[in-house]
Each structure stands twice: as structure tokens, then as C-alpha cells.
Coordinates of C-alpha atoms and ligand atoms in Angstrom, one line a residue:
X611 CA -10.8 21.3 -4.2
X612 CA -8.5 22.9 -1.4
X613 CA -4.6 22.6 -1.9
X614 CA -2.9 22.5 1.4
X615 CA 1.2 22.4 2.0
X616 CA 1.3 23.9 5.2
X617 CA 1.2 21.5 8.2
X618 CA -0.1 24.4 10.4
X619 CA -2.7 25.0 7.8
X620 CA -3.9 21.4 7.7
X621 CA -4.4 21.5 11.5
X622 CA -6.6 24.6 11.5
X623 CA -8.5 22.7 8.4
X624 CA -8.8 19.8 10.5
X625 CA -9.6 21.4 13.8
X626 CA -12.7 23.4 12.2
X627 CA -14.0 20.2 10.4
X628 CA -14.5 18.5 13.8
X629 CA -15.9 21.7 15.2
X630 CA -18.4 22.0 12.2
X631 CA -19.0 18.5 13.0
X632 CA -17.9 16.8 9.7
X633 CA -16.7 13.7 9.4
X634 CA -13.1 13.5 7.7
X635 CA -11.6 10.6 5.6
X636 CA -7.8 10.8 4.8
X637 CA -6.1 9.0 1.6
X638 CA -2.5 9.0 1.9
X639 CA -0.8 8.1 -1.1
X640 CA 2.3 8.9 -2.7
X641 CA 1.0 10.4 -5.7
X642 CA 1.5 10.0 -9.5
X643 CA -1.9 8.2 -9.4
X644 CA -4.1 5.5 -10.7
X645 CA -7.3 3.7 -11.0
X646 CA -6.2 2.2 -7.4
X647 CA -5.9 5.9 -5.7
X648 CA -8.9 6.9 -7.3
X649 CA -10.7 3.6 -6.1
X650 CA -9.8 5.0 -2.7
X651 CA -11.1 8.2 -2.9
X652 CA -13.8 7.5 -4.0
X653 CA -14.6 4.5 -1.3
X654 CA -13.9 7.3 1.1
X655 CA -16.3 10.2 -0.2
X656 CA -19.1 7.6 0.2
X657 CA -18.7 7.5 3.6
X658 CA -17.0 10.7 5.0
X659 CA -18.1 14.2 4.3
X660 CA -14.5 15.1 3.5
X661 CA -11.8 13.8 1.9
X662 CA -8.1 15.1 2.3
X663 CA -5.8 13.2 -0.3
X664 CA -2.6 13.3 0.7
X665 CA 0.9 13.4 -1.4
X666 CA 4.1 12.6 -0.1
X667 CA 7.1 10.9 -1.7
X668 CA 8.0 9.9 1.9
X669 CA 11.9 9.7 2.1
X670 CA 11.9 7.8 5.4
X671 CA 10.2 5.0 3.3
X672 CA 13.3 4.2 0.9
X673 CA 16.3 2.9 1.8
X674 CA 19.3 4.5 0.1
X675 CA 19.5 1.9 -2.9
X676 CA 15.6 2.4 -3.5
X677 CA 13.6 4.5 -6.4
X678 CA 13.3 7.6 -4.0
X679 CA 14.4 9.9 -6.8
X680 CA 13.7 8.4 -9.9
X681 CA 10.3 7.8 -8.0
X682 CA 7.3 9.0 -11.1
X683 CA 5.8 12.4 -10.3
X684 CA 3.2 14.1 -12.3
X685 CA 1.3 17.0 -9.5
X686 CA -0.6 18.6 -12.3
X687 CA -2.5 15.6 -13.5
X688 CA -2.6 14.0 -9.7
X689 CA -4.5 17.3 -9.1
X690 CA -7.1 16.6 -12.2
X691 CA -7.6 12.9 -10.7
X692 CA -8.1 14.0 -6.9
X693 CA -10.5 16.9 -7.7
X694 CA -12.4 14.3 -10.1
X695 CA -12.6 11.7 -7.5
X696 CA -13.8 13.8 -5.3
X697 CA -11.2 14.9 -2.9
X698 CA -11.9 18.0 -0.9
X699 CA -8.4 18.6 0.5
X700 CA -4.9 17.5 -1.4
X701 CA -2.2 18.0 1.0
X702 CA 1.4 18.5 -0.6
X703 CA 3.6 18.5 2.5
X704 CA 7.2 19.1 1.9
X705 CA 9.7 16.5 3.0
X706 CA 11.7 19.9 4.8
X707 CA 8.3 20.5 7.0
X708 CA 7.7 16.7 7.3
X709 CA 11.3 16.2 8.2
X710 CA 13.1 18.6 9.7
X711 CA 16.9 19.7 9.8
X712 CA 17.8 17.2 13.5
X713 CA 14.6 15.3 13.1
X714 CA 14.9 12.0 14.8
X715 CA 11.5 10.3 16.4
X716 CA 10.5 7.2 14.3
X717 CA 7.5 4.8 15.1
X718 CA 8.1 1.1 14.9
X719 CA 5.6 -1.4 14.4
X720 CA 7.5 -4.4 15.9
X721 CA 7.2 -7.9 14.6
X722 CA 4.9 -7.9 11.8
X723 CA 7.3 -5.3 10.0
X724 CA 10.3 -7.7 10.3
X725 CA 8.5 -10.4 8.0
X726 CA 7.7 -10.8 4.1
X727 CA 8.6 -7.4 2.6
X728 CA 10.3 -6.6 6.3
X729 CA 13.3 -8.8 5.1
X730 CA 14.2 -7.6 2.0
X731 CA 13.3 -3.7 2.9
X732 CA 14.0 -3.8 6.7
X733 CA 13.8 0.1 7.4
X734 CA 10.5 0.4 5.0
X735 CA 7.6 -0.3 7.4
X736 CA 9.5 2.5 9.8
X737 CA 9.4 5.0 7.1
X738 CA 5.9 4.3 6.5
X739 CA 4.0 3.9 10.1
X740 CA 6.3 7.1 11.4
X741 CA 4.9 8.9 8.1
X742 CA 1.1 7.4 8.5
X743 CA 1.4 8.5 12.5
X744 CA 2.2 12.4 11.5
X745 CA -0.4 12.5 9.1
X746 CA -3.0 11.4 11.7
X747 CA -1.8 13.4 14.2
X748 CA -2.0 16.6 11.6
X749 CA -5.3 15.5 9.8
X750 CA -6.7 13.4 12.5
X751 CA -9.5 11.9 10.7
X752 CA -12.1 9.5 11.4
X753 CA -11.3 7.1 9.1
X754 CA -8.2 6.4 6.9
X755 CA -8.4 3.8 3.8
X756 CA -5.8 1.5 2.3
X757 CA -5.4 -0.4 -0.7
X758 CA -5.1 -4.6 0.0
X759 CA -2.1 -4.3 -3.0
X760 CA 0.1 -3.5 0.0
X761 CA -1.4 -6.3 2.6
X762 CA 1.4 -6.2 5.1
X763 CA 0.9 -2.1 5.1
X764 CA -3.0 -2.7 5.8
X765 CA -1.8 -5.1 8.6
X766 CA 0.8 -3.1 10.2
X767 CA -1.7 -0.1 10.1
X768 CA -4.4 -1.7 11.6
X769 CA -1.7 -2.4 14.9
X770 CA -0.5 1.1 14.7
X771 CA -4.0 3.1 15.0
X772 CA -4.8 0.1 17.7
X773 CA -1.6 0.3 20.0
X774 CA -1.9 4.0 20.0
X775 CA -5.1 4.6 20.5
X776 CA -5.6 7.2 17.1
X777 CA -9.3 6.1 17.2
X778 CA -8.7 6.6 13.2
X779 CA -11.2 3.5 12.4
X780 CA -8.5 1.8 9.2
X781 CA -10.8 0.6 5.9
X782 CA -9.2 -1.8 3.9
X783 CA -10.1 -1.2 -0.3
X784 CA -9.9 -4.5 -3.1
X785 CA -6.8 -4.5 -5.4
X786 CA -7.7 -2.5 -8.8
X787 CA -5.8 -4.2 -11.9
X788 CA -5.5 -3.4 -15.4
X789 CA -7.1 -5.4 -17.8
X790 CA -4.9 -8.7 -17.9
X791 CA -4.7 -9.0 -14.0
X792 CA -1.4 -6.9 -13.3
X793 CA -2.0 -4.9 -10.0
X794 CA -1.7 -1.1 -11.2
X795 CA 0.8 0.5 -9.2
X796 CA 2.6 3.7 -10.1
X797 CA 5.7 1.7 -10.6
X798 CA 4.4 -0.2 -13.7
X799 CA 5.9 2.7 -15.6
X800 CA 9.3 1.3 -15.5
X801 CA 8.5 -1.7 -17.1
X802 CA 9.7 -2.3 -20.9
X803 CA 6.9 -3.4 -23.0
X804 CA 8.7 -7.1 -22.7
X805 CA 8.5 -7.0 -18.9
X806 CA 5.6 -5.3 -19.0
X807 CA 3.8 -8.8 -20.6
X808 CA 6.1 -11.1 -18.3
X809 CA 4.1 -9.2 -15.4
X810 CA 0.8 -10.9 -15.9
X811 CA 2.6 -13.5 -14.3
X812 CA 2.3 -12.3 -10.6
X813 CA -1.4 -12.3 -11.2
X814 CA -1.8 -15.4 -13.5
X815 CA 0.5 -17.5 -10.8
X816 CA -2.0 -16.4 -7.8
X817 CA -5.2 -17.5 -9.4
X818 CA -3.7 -20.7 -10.3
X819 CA -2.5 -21.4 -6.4
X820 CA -6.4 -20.4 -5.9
X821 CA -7.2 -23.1 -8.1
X822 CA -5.0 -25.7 -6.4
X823 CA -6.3 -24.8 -3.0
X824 CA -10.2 -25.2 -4.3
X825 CA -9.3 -28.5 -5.7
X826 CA -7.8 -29.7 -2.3
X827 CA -4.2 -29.0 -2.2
X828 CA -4.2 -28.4 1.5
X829 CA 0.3 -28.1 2.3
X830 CA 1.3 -24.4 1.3
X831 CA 5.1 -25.7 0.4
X832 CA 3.2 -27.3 -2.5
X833 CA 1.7 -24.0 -3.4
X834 CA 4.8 -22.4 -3.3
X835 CA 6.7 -24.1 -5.1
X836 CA 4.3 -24.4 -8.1
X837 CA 4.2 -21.1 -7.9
X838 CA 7.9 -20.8 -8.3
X839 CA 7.9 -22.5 -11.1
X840 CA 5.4 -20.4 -12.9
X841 CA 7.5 -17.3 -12.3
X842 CA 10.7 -18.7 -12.9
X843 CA 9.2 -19.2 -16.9
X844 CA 9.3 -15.7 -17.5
X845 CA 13.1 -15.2 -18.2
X846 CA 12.8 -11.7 -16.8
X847 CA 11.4 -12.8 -13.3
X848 CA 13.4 -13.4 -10.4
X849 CA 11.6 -14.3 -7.1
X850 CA 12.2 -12.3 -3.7
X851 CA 9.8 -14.1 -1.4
X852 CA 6.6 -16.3 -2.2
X853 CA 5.1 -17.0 1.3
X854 CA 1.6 -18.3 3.2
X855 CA 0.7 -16.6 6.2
X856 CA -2.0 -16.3 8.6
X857 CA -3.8 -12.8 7.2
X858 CA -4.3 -11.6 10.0
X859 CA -0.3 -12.3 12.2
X860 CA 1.3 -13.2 9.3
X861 CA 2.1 -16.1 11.1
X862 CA 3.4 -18.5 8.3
X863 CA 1.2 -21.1 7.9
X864 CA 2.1 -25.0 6.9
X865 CA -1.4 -25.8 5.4
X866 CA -4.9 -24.5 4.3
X867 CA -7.3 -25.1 6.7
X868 CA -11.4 -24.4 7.0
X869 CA -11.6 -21.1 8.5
X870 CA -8.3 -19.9 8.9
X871 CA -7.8 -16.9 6.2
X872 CA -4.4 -17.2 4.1
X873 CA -2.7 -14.7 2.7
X874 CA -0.7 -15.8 -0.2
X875 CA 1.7 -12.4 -0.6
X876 CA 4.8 -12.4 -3.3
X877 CA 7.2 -9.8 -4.5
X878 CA 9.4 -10.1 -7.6
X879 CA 11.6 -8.5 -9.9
X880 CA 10.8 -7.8 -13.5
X881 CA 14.1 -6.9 -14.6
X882 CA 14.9 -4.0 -12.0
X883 CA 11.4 -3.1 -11.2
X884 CA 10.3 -4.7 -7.8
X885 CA 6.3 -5.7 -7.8
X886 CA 4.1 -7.2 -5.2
X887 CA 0.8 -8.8 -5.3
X888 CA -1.2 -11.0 -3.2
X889 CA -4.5 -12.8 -2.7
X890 CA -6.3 -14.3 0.5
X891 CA -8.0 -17.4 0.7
X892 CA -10.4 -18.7 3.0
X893 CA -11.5 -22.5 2.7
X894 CA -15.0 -23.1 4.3
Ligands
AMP184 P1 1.2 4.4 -2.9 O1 0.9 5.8 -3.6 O2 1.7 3.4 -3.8 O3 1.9 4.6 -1.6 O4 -0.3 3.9 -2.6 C1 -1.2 4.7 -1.8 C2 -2.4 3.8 -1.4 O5 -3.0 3.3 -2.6 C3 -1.9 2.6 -0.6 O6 -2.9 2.4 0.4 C4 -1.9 1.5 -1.6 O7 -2.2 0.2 -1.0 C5 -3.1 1.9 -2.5 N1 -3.0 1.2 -3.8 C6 -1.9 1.2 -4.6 N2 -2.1 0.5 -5.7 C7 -3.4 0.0 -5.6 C8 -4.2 -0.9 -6.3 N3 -3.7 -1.4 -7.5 N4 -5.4 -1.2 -5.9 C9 -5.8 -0.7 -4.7 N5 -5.1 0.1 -3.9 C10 -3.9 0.5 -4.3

């Protein structure tokens, strides 16, 4: 495994794959990685004939009263995990080279970013589809894969490579949990051992709306609010958003309905640590 920081030197890398006629898959993550990262790198050596993981605790991602700093960082075992998984490239850009003293062009996904976690983190989807554009212009790979933990991401993805044409074909990977259902995320880490337990509840509150639905609740408030009240029992929990939308336009949706694929997507506070999860269900 290859350790790039230099943009310049990720282009030449980039431009003699496609001369050499390799395929190239591209993993962006923001490291101090997991099981979930590791999913994806591994979904993407099956399929590619190289794999550039890339690292960047993207600034433009966080707004000022976020975890940018405190953010977890561990390069030397994210380096042990990538070359295990199979990565063939990590890239380590530097936020100086990323972002430059007077940078200023941002990409904005409109719409679909202003929803769900759009309204409680309004510049966050800016940060992250300007970030996702440079690293396909400066990798330009064939295919790029995301994690369904962050279904909103996958969606306003999917719209950026379309509506600018990066031909970068976007492949969506299942949620990896730990062991009692909790979504791994690199955040987890804040957790107390307390919250940590009063976590499963994200999880354990989904499958029990999947439940509901297969039994024939078909109105979504219902779902919600059930919901609800299974968070609100865990005294550390406090709710930011439980909604039903269309999967696809996150269109909110009023009821389950044969064929139409819902996306049940929450986000909630343990304490001080914000988590998301979601599930999609399709009735046939
Ligand atoms: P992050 O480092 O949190 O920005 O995540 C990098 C990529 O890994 C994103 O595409 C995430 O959706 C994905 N990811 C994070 N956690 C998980 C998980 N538990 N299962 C699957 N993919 C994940």
C-alpha cells in the first residue's frame, strides 16, 4: 500500500491507472476507522482493480459548534486497517492543499440537502458534496462507494455525480453494527458506558417500526410517534428529527404504501454525542 498527500501526486497516480487501463474504486472516509470502512473497502476491491482510501477530516463539513477538533484520529492504526482491507492507495490530503489561503468555490446540492439532517446542520451537505466533487476530480475513479449509515449522503451523492456528469458510477454498502444493533460509527467513542447501552435504542426503535409496518400499520405519524416514545425511555436521549420519506426524494411520505420504498431516518442525542441511523422499507 501506496501513501499519497500530494494532490499533484494523486493525479499522476490516477492518470497512469486509466492509461494502464485499470479500473479505480475510491473510499472516501474520514478516518479513525471501523468495521463499516473496512466493509467498504473491501466491497470495492471485489470489483475494482484499485482501491484509493481516502482520509480527510473535511473542515467545510462542520459547522463551527461541531466535533471538528475533538473529531477521533488514530493514522497509524487507519493505516494497518486500509492495507488489510485491501486498499492500494490511502490518500492523506491536507486541509491547507484541500483548502487554500482565499479559497472560495463550494458545490451545493439543492433541495435534498435542506431536509432531515439539512435542518439541524444546514452548511453540512455543502462541506461534504464540495469535498466529494475535488476528490473525483483528483482521483476520478470509476466507481465510488458509500455506506447506507449516512442515507441522505448516498442520496445527495447519487444527484451530484448525475447533474455533473462525473460518470463516477455511486455503490451504495449495508449499515455494519456491532453486536447489539448500534450502527458503528467513529463517534461511538464519545459515549459513556451508560450512554453507550441507552444507544441500542436507535436500532431497537427501527426494528420495532419494521414490525408495526409488517403487521399493517400503514399512517407514518403513527410510526413516529411510537418511535418517540421508545427513545424518549432512555433518560439520556433527546430526539432531533424522526421522519418518513420517500428513499429515493426524500419526499415525506404520509403512509406506507406497496411499492413505494420508505426511508425511516432518525438522529438523536445521547448526551452530547449526536447519532443517526435509519432503515428502508418496502411493502409488497
Ligand atoms: P465517515 O468516515 O464517517 O465520513 O464515513 C465514511 C464512509 O463510511 C461513509 O460513506 C459512511 O456512510 C460509511 N460508514 C460509516 N459508518 C458505517 C457503517 N456503520 N456501516 C456502513 N458504512 C458506514
Amino acid at each position: 500500500m501506496k501513501t499519497i498527500i500530494s494532490i499533484s501526486e494523486m493525479q499522476n497516480f490516477s492518470e497512469r491507472a486509466r492509461l494502464r487501463k485499470k479500473t479505480v474504486g475510491l473510499v472516501p472516509t474520514m478516518g479513525y476507522l471501523h468495521e463499516g470502512h473496512v466493509s467498504l473497502i473491501k466491497t470495492a476491491k471485489k470489483s475494482c482493480d484499485l482501491v484509493v482510501t481516502s482520509i480527510f477530516v473535511n473542515p467545510a463539513q462542520f459547522a463551527p459548534n461541531e466535533d471538528f477538533v475533538r473529531y477521533p484520529r488514530d493514522i497509524a492504526r487507519d493505516k494497518k486497517l486500509c492495507k488489510s482491507a485491501g486498499t492500494t492507495v490511502l490518500f492523506t490530503p491536507e486541509a491547507e492543499s484541500m483548502y487554500p489561503k482565499g479559497y472560495s468555490t463550494y458545490i451545493t446540492v439543492e433541495g435534498i440537502s435542506s431536509v432531515l439532517e439539512g435542518k439541524f446542520r444546514p452548511t453540512h451537505f455543502r462541506g461534504v458534496t464540495t469535498v466529494v466533487a475535488k476528490l473525483f476530480l483528483i482521483v476520478n475513479p470509476d466507481k465510488a462507494f458509500f455506506g447506507r449509515k449516512d442515507a441522505q449522503q448516498c442520496v445527495v451523492i447519487k444527484k451530484l455525480a448525475r447533474d455533473l456528469n462525473f460518470g463516477t458510477e455511486i455503490v451504495v454498502a449495508p449499515i455494519v453494527r456491532e453486536r447489539d444493533g448500534l450502527a458503528m460509527s467513529s463517534r461511538n467513542i464519545y459515549l459513556s458506558p451508560q450512554e453507550r447501552e441507552q444507544a441500542t435504542i436507535l436500532r431497537a426503535s427501527l426494528l420495532h417500526a419494521e414490525t408495526m409496518v409488517k403487521k399493517g400499520t400503514t399512517k407514518t405519524a403513527e410510526v413516529v410517534k411510537e418511535i418517540a416514545r421508545l427513545i424518549e425511555t432512555k433518560p439520556a436521549a433527546s430526539v432531533d428529527y424522526i421522519a418518513v420519506v420517500h428513499a429515493e426524494s426524500l419526499t415525506e411520505l404520509e403512509k406506507f404504501e406497496p411499492g413505494v420504498p420508505a426511508l425511516i431516518a432518525l438522529a438523536v442525542r445521547i448526551g452530547k454525542t449526536r447519532l443517526i441511523d435509519n432503515t428502508t422499507i418496502i411493502l409488497h
